[in-house]
Short mmCIF file of C-alpha atoms and ligand atoms in Angstrom, two decimals:
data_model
loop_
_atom_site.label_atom_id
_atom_site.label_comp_id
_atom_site.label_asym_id
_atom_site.label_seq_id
_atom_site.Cartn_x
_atom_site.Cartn_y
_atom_site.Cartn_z
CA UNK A 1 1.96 -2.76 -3.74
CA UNK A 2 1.47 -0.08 -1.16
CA UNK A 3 3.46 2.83 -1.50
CA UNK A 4 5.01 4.50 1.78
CA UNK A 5 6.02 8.36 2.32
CA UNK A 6 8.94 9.44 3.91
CA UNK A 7 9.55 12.89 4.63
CA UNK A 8 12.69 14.85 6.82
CA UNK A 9 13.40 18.04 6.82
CA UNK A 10 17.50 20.10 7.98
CA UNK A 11 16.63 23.03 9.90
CA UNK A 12 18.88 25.94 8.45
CA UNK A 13 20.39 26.71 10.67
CA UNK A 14 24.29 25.58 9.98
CA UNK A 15 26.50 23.99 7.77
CA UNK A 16 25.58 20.45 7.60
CA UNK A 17 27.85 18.19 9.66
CA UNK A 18 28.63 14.11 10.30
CA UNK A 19 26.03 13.98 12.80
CA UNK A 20 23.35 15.57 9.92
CA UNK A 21 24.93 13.09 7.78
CA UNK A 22 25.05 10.01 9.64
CA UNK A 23 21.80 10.37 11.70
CA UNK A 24 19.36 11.96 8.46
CA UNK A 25 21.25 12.40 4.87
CA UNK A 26 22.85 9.00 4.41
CA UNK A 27 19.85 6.84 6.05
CA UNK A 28 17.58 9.68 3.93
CA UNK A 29 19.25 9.14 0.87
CA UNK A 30 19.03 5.01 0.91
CA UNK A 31 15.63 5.21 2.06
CA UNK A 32 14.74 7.37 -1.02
CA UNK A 33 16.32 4.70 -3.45
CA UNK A 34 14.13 1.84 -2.46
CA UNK A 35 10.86 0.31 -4.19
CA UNK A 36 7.89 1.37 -3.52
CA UNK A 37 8.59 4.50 -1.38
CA UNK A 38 8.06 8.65 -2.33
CA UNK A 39 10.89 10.32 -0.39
CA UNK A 40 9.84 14.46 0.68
CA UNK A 41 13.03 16.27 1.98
CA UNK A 42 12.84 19.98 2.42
CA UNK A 43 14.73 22.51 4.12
CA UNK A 44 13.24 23.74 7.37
CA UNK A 45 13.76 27.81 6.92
CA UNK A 46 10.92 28.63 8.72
CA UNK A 47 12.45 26.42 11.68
CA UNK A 48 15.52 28.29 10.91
CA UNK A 49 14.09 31.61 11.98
CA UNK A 50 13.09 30.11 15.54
CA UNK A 51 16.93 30.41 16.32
CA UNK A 52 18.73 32.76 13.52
CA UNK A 53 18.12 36.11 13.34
CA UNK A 54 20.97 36.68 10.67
CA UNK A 55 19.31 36.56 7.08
CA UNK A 56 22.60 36.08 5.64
CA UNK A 57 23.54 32.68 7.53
CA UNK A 58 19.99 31.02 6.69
CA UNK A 59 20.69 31.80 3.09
CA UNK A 60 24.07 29.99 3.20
CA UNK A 61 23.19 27.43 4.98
CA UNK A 62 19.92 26.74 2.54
CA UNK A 63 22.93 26.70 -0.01
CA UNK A 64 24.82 24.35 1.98
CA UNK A 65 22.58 22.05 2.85
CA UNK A 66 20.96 21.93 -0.28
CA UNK A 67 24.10 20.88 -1.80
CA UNK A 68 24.88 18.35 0.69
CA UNK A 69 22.04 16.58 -0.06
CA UNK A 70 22.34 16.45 -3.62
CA UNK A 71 26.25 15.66 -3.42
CA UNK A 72 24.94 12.81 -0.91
CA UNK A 73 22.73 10.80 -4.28
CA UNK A 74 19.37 12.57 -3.62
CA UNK A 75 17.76 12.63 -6.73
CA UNK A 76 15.72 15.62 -7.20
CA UNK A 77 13.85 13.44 -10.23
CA UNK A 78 12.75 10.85 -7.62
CA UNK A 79 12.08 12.65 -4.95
CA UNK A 80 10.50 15.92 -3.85
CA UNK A 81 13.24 18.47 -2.34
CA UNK A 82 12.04 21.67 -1.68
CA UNK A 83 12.33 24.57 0.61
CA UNK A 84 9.68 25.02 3.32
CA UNK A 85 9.13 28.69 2.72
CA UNK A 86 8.39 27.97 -0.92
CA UNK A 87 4.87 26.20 -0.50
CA UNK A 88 2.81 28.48 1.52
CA UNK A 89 0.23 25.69 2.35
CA UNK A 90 2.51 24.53 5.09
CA UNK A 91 2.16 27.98 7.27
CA UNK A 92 -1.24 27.94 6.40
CA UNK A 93 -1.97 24.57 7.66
CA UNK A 94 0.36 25.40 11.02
CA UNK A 95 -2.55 27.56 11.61
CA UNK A 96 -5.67 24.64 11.25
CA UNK A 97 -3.15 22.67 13.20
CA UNK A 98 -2.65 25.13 15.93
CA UNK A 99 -6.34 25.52 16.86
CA UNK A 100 -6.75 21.39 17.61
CA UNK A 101 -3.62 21.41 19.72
CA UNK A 102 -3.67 21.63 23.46
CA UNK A 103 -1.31 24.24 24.25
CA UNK A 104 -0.80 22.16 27.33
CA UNK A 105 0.58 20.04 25.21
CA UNK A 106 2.89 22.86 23.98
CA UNK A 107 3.80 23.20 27.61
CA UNK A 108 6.20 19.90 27.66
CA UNK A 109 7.77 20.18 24.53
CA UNK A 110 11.27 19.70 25.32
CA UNK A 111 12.74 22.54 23.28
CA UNK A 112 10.77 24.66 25.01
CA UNK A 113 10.78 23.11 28.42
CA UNK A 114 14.36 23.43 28.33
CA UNK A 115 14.57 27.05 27.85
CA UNK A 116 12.13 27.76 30.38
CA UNK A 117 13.64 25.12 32.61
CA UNK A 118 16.97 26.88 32.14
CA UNK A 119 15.55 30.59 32.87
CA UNK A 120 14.19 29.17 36.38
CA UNK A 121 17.28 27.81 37.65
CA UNK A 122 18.74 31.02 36.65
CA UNK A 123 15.96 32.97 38.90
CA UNK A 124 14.70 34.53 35.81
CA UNK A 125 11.30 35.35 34.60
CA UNK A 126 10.60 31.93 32.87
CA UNK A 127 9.84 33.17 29.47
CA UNK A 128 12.44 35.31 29.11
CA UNK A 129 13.56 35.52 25.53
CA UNK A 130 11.34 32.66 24.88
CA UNK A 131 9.82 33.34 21.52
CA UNK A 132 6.47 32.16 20.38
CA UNK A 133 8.27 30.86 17.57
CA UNK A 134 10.06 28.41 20.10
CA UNK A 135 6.88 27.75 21.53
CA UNK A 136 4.81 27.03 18.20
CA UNK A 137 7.41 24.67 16.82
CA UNK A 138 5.94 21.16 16.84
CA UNK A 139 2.62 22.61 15.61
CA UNK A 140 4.90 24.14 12.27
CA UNK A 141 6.61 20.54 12.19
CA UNK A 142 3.45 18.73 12.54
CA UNK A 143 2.12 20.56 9.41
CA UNK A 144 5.66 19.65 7.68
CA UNK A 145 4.88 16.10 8.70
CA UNK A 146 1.00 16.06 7.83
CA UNK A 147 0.65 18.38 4.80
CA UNK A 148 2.12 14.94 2.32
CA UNK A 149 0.11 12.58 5.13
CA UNK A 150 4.02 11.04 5.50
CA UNK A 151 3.98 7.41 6.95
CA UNK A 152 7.40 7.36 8.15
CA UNK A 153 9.62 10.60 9.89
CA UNK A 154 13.45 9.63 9.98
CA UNK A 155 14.98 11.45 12.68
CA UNK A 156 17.27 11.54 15.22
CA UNK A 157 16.10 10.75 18.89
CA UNK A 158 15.58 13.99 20.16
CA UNK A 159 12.68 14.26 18.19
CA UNK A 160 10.51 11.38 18.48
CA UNK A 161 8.42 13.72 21.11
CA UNK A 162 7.14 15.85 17.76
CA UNK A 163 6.67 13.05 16.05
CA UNK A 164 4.19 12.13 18.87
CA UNK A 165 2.69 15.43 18.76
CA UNK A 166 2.26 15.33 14.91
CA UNK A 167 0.33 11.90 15.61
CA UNK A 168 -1.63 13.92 17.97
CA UNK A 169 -2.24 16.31 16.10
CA UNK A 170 -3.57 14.38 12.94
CA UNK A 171 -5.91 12.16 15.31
CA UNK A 172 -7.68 15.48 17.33
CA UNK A 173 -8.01 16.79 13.99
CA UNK A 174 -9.51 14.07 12.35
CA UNK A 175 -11.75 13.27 15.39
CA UNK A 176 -13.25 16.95 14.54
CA UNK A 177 -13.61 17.26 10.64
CA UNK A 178 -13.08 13.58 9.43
CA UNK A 179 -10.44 11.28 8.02
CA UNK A 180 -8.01 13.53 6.60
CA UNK A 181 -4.73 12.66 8.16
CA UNK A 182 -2.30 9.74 8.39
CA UNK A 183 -0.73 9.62 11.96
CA UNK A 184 2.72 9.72 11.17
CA UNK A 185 5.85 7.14 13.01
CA UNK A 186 9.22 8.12 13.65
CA UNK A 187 11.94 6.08 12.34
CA UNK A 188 14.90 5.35 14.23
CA UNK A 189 18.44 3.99 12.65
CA UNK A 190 18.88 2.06 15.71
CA UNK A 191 22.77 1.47 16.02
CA UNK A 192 23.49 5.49 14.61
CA UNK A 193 20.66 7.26 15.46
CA UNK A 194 23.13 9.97 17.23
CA UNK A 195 26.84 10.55 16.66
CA UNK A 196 29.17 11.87 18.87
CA UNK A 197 30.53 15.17 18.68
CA UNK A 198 34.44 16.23 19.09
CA UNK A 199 34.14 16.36 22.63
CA UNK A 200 32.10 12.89 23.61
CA UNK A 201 28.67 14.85 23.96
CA UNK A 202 26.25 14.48 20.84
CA UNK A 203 27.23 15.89 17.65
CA UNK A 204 25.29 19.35 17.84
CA UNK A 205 25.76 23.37 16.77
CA UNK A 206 24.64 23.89 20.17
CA UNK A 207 27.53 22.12 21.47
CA UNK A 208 30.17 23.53 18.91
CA UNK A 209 31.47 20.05 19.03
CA UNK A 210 30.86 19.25 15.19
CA UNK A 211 32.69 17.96 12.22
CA UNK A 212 31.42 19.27 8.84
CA UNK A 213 30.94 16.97 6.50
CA UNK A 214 32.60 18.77 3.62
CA UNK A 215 35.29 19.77 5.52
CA UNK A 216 38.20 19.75 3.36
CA UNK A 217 40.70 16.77 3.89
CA UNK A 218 43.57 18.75 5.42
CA UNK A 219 40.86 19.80 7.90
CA UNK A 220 38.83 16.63 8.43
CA UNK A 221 41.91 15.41 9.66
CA UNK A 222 43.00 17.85 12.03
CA UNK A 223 39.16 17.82 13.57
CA UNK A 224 39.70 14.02 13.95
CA UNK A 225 42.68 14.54 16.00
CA UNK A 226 41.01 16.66 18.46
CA UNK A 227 38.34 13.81 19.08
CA UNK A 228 38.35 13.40 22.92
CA UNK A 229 40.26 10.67 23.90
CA UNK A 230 41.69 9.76 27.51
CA UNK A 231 45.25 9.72 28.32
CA UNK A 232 45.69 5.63 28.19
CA UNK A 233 49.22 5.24 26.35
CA UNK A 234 49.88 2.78 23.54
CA UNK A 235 50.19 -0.60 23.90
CA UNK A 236 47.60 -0.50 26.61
CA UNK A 237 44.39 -2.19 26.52
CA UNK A 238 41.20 0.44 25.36
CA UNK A 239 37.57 -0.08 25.63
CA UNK A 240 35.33 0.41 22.61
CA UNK A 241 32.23 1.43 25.17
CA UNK A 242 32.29 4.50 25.98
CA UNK A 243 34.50 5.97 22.99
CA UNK A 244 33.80 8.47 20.82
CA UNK A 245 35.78 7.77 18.24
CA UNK A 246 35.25 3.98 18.25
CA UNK A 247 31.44 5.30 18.40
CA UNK A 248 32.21 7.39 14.67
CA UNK A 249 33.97 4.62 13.27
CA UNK A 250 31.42 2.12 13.80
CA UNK A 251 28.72 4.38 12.11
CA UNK A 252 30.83 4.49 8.71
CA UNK A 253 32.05 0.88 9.35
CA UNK A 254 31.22 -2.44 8.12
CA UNK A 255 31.00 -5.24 10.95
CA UNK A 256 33.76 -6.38 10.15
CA UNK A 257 35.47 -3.47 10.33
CA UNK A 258 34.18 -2.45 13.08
CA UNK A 259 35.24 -5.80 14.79
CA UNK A 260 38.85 -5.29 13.81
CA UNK A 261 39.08 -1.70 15.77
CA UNK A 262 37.60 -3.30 18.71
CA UNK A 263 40.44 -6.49 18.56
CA UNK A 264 42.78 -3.37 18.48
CA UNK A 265 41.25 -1.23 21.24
CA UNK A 266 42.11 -4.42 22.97
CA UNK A 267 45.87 -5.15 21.73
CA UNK A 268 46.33 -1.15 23.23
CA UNK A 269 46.42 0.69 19.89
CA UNK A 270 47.77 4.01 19.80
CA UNK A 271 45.18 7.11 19.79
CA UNK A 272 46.88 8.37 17.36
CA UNK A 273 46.80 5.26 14.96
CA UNK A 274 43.15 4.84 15.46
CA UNK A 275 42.57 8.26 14.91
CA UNK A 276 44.22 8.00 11.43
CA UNK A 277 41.77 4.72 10.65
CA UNK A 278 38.98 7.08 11.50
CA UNK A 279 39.77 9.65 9.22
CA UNK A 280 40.90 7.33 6.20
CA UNK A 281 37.78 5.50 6.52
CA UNK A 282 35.59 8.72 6.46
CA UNK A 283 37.16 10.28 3.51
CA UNK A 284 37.00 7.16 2.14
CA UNK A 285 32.84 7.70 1.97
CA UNK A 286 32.83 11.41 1.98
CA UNK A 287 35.92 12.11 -0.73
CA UNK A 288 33.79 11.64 -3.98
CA UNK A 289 30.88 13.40 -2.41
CA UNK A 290 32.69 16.42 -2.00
CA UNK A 291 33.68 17.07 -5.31
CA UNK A 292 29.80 17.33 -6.05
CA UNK A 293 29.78 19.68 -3.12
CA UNK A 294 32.26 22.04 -4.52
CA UNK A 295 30.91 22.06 -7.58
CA UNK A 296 27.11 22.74 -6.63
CA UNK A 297 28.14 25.22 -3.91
CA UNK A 298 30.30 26.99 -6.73
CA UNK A 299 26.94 27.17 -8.75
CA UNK A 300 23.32 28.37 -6.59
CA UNK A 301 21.43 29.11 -9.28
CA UNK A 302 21.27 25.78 -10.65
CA UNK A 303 20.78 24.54 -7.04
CA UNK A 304 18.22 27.21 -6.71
CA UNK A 305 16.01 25.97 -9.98
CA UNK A 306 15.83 22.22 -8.58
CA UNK A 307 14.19 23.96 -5.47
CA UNK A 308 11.71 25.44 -7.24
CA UNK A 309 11.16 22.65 -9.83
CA UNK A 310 10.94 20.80 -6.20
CA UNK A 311 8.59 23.09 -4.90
CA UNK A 312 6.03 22.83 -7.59
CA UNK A 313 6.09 19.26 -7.40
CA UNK A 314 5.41 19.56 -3.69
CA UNK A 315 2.19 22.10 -4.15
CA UNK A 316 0.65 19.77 -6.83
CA UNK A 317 -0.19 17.46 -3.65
CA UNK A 318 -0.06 20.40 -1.35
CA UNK A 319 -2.78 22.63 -3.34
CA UNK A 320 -5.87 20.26 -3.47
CA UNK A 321 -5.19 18.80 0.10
CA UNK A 322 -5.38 22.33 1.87
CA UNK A 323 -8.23 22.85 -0.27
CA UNK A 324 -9.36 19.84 0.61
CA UNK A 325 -8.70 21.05 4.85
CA UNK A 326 -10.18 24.25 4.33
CA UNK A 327 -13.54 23.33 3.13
CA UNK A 328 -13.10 20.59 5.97
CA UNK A 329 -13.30 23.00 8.39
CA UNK A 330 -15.66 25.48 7.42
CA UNK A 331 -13.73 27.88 5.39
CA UNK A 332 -15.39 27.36 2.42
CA UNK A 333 -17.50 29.50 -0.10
CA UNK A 334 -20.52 30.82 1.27
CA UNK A 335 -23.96 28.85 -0.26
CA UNK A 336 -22.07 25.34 -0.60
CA UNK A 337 -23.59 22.82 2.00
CA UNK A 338 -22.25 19.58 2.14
CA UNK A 339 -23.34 15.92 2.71
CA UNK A 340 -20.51 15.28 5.54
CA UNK A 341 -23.05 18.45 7.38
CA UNK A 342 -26.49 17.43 7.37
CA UNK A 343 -25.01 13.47 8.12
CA UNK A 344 -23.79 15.07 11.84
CA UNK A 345 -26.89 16.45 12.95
CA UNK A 346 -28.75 13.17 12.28
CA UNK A 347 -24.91 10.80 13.52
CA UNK A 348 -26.58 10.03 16.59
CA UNK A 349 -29.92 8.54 15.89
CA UNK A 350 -29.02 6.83 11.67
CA UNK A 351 -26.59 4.38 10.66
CA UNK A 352 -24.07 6.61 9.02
CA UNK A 353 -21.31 6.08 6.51
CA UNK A 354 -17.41 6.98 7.53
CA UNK A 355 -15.46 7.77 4.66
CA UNK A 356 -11.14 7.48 5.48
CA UNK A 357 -8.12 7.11 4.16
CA UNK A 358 -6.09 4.28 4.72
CA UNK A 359 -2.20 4.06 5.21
CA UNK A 360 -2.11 2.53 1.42
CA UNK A 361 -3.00 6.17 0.57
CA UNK A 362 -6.52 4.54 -1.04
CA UNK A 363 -9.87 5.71 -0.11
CA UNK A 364 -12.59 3.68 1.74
CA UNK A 365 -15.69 4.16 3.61
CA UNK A 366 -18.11 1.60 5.96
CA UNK A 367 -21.36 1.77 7.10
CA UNK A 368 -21.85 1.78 10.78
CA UNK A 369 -25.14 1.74 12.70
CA UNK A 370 -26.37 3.88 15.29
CA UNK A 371 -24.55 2.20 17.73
CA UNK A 372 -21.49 2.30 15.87
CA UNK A 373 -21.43 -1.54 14.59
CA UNK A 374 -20.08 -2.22 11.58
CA UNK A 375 -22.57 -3.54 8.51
CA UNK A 376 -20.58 -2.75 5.68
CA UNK A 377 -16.89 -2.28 4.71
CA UNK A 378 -15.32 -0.97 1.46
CA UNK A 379 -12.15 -1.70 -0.08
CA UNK A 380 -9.96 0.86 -1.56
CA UNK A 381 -10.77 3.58 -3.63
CA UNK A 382 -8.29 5.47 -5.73
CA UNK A 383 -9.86 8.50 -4.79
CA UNK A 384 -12.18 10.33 -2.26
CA UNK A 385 -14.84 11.22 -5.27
CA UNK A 386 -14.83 7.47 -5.95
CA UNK A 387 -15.94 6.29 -2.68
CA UNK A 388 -18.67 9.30 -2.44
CA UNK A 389 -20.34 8.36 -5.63
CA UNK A 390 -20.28 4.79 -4.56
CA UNK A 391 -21.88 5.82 -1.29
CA UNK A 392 -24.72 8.29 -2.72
CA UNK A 393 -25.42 5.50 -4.84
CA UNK A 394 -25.85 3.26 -2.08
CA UNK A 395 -28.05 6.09 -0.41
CA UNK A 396 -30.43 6.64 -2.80
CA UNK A 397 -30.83 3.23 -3.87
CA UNK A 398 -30.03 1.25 -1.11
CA UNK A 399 -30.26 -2.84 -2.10
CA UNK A 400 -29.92 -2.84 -5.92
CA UNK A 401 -26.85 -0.19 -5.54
CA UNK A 402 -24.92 -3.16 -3.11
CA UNK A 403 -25.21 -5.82 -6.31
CA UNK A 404 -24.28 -2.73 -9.03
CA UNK A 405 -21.20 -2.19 -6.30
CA UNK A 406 -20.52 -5.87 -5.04
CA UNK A 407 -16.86 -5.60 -6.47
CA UNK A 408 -15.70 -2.48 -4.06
CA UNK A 409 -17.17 -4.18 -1.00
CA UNK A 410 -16.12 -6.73 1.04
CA UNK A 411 -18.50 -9.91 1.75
CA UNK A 412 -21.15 -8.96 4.09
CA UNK A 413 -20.16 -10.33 8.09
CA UNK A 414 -23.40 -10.05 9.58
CA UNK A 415 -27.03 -10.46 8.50
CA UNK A 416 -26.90 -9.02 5.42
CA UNK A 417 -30.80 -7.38 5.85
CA UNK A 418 -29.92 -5.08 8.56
CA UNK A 419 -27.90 -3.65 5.89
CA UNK A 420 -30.38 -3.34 3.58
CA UNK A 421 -32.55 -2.08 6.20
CA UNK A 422 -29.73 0.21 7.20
CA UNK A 423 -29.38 2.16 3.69
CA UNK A 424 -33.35 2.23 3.45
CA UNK A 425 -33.35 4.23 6.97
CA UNK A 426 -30.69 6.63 5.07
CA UNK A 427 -32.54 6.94 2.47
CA UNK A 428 -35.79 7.39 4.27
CA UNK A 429 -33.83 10.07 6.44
CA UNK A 430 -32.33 11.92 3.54
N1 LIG B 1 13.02 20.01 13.75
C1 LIG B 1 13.88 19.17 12.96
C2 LIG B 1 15.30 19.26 13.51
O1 LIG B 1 15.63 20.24 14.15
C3 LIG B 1 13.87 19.58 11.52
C4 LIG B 1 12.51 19.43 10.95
C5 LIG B 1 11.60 20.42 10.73
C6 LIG B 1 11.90 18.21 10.60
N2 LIG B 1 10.46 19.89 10.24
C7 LIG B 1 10.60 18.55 10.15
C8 LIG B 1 12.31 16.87 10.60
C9 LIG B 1 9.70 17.57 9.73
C10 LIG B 1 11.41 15.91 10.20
C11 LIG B 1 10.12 16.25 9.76
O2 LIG B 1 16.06 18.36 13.30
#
C-alpha cells in the first residue's frame, strides 16, 4: 500500500473562522483519519509576519488556531502539527528554493500582483509598502510544501497558483541537483472549496465579513442574522443560486438537507426562518467542538507542549532531508567528492544511472544510455543507500551483479547485451 502526504498550513494571522473551517480544518481533519495517509498541519507564523506587525496578535492567534484544530479531532498522535517557526530547516530550505526560482515568476504571483496592481491605479510608486516578505511568499510556501515531499496540498482556490509554483519549484530544482522532490497537487473540496462571508463576498479577514467558528452561541446567532439577504418578503418564492446563506447551509448540510431548504426557498420562506435553520444546524456541528476550545484556550501550555512534541516529530524527517539538499547542492564538507560528480562530467558521452524517488516515497534508479534510452529499470527501494549499493554493485561488476540483483529489477525490455555492454562501458569508464 502506498502511503500519501498531506500537508496545510493557517497563516496566523486571525482567529480562525467558518471559512478556515469549512474550506481547510474539517476537510483537513477527515483527510487525516483515513488509511494509508500521514497528515502535516502546521501553523504558518512566518506567513504571519508578511501581514502582522503586532507580536501580540500572532501569538494569540497561534493559540487560537492551534486549539481549533485540536477541538476540530486532529490528533496530534497521528499526525504531525507543528509550528513553522519551530523547525528551522524550512527557512533554510526557502533559501535553496529561492535561488532555482525565476523571480519572473515571482512577478505574477497574485498576492503580490494585487498590491502592486492596486498601487498603480492609485498613481503610486508600484512597490510602495510592498515588502519582500510579500514578494518571497510562494518560495517560503513552496519549502512548507516540499520540505515533507507532500503529495497532496488542501487548500482553498486562491491558492492553487503556489501550489503551481511549489511544482515548479521542485522540478527546476531537481532538473539541477537530482531527484529530490515530489511535485506537489492541490486538492480542491469541489462543492465548499470557498464559503461566503457575512456580506455575499468570500469569507476573508480582508473582507471583515467573517464568522468565527468558536463564536459563542448567543453570538453565532446574531452574526447569522446579519447574513446579507435581499428584501424579498415571506411567502415569496427565493432562489438558492446566488445566496449566501443557502451557500453556508449547504456546506454543513447533508443532501438531503440541503434539498429541503431549496423546496423552501421555493414555497417563499421567511429570511428570518431560514436564518434560524442556519444557525441550529451549525451549532449543531460546532457546539461539542467548542467546549474543547474553551478548555484548550483556557490552558497554552499544554497546547504549547503538543507543538513542540509536534515539532520534533517534524525535524526527524526534516533533519536528514536538508542534509540530504545541502550536500545536493554543494554545501557540503570540504574533501568529500561524490559519485553523483564525476557521473556529470562523463553524462554526455556513458550510459549513466538516474537514481529518484517515486510518489510511493520508495527509491529507484534505471540505467539509461547515452542517448537517454532506457536499458534497465529498478523497482523500489526502501531507501536511497539501498539503491546506491545496488548500483555500485552493478558498476563494478557489471553482468554477474544483474543475476545477484535480479529480484530489485524489472525484466529486461530490450536486448538484454547492450545492457551488459552498458555496465562494462561504466565500469571501463570508472
Ligand atoms: N498561504 C496559505 C494561506 O494563506 C497558508 C499556508 C502557508 C499554506 N504555507 C502553506 C497552505 C503550505 C498550504 C501549504 O492560506
Amino acid at each position: 500500500m502506498t502511503t500519501v502526504r498531506f500537508l496545510t498550513g493557517i497563516t496566523t494571522s486571525g482567529t480562525p473562522h467558518l471559512g478556515n473551517y469549512v474550506g481547510s480544518i474539517r476537510p483537513s481533519v477527515r483527510a487525516s483519519l483515513a488509511a494509508n495517509v500521514e497528515s502535516y498541519y502546521f501553523l504558518a507564523d512566518y506567513h504571519a509576519l508578511i501581514k502582522i506587525d503586532e507580536p501580540a496578535r500572532i501569538q494569540r492567534s497561534t493559540l487560537e488556531i492551534a486549539a481549533s484544530w485540536l477541538a476540530a479531532g486532529l490528533d496530534p498522535e497521528r499526525v504531525t502539527f507543528y509550528r513553522q517557526s519551530d523547525v528551522p530547516e524550512i527557512p533554510e530550505l526557502t533559501w535553496l528554493l529561492t535561488c532555482v526560482t525565476g523571480k519572473g515568476v515571482l512577478n505574477r504571483a497574485h498576492a503580490y500582483k494585487a498590491a502592486v496592481d492596486k498601487n498603480t491605479a492609485s498613481n503610486l510608486d508600484p512597490d510602495m509598502d510592498v515588502t519582500a516578505g510579500l514578494f518571497m511568499y510562494p518560495v517560503l510556501m513552496g519549502a512548507d510544501i516540499l520540505m515533507f515531499n507532500a503529495h497532496k496540498v488542501p487548500v482553498g482556490r486562491d491558492q492553487i497558483q503556489h501550489i503551481e509554483m511549489a511544482r515548479d519549484m521542485a522540478n527546476s530544482f531537481n532538473h539541477r541537483y537530482g531527484e529530490h522532490f515530489v511535485p506537489p497537487q492541490a486538492e480542491i473540496e469541489e462543492s465548499v472549496a470557498t464559503l461566503p462571508g457575512l456580506d455575499g463576498r468570500k469569507m476573508s479577514k480582508s473582507y471583515d465579513n467573517t464568522i468565527p467558528l468558536f463564536a459563542p452561541r448567543e453570538q453565532l446567532k446574531k452574526l447569522i442574522a446579519g447574513i446579507v439577504t435581499d428584501s424579498r418578503a415571506p411567502g415569496e418564492p427565493k432562489e438558492p443560486e446566488g445566496s449566501a446563506l443557502f451557500q453556508i447551509y449547504q456546506a454543513f448540510a447533508s443532501e438531503e438537507e440541503a434539498q429541503a431548504l431549496r423546496k423552501a426557498y421555493a414555497d417563499g420562506i421567511a429570511w428570518g426562518e431560514a436564518k434560524q435553520v442556519l444557525f441550529e444546524r451549525i451549532d449543531r456541528e460546532i457546539a461539542p467542538m467548542r467546549a474543547a476550545y474553551e478548555d484548550l484556550i483556557n490552558n497554552p501550555a499544554k497546547i504549547e507542549t503538543i507543538l513542540l512534541a509536534g515539532a520534533a516529530k517534524a525535524r526527524q524527517r526534516a533533519t536528514p532531508f536538508m542534509a540530504e539538499l545541502r550536500h545536493a547542492v554543494g554545501l557540503r564538507r570540504l574533501g568529500e567528492q561524490t559519485k553523483a560528480d564525476k557521473k556529470k562530467t562523463v553524462k554526455t558521452a556513458l550510459p549513466n544511472f538516474k537514481q529518484y524517488r517515486e510518489a510511493d516515497g520508495r527509491f529507484y534508479f534505471k540505467l539509461v544510455d547515452a542517448q537517454g534510452n532506457l536499458l534497465l529499470q529498478s523497482l523500489g527501494f526502501a531507501s536511497p543507500k539501498e539503491a546506491a549499493q545496488t548500483i555500485a554493485q552493478l558498476q563494478r561488476e557489471g553482468e554477474s551483479a544483474l543475476t545477484v540483483h535480479a529480484s530489485h529489477l524489472q525484466p529486461t525490455v530490450g536486448d538484454a547485451r547492450q545492457v551488459v555492454a552498458a555496465l562494462a562501458l561504466l565500469a571501463a569508464g570508472n
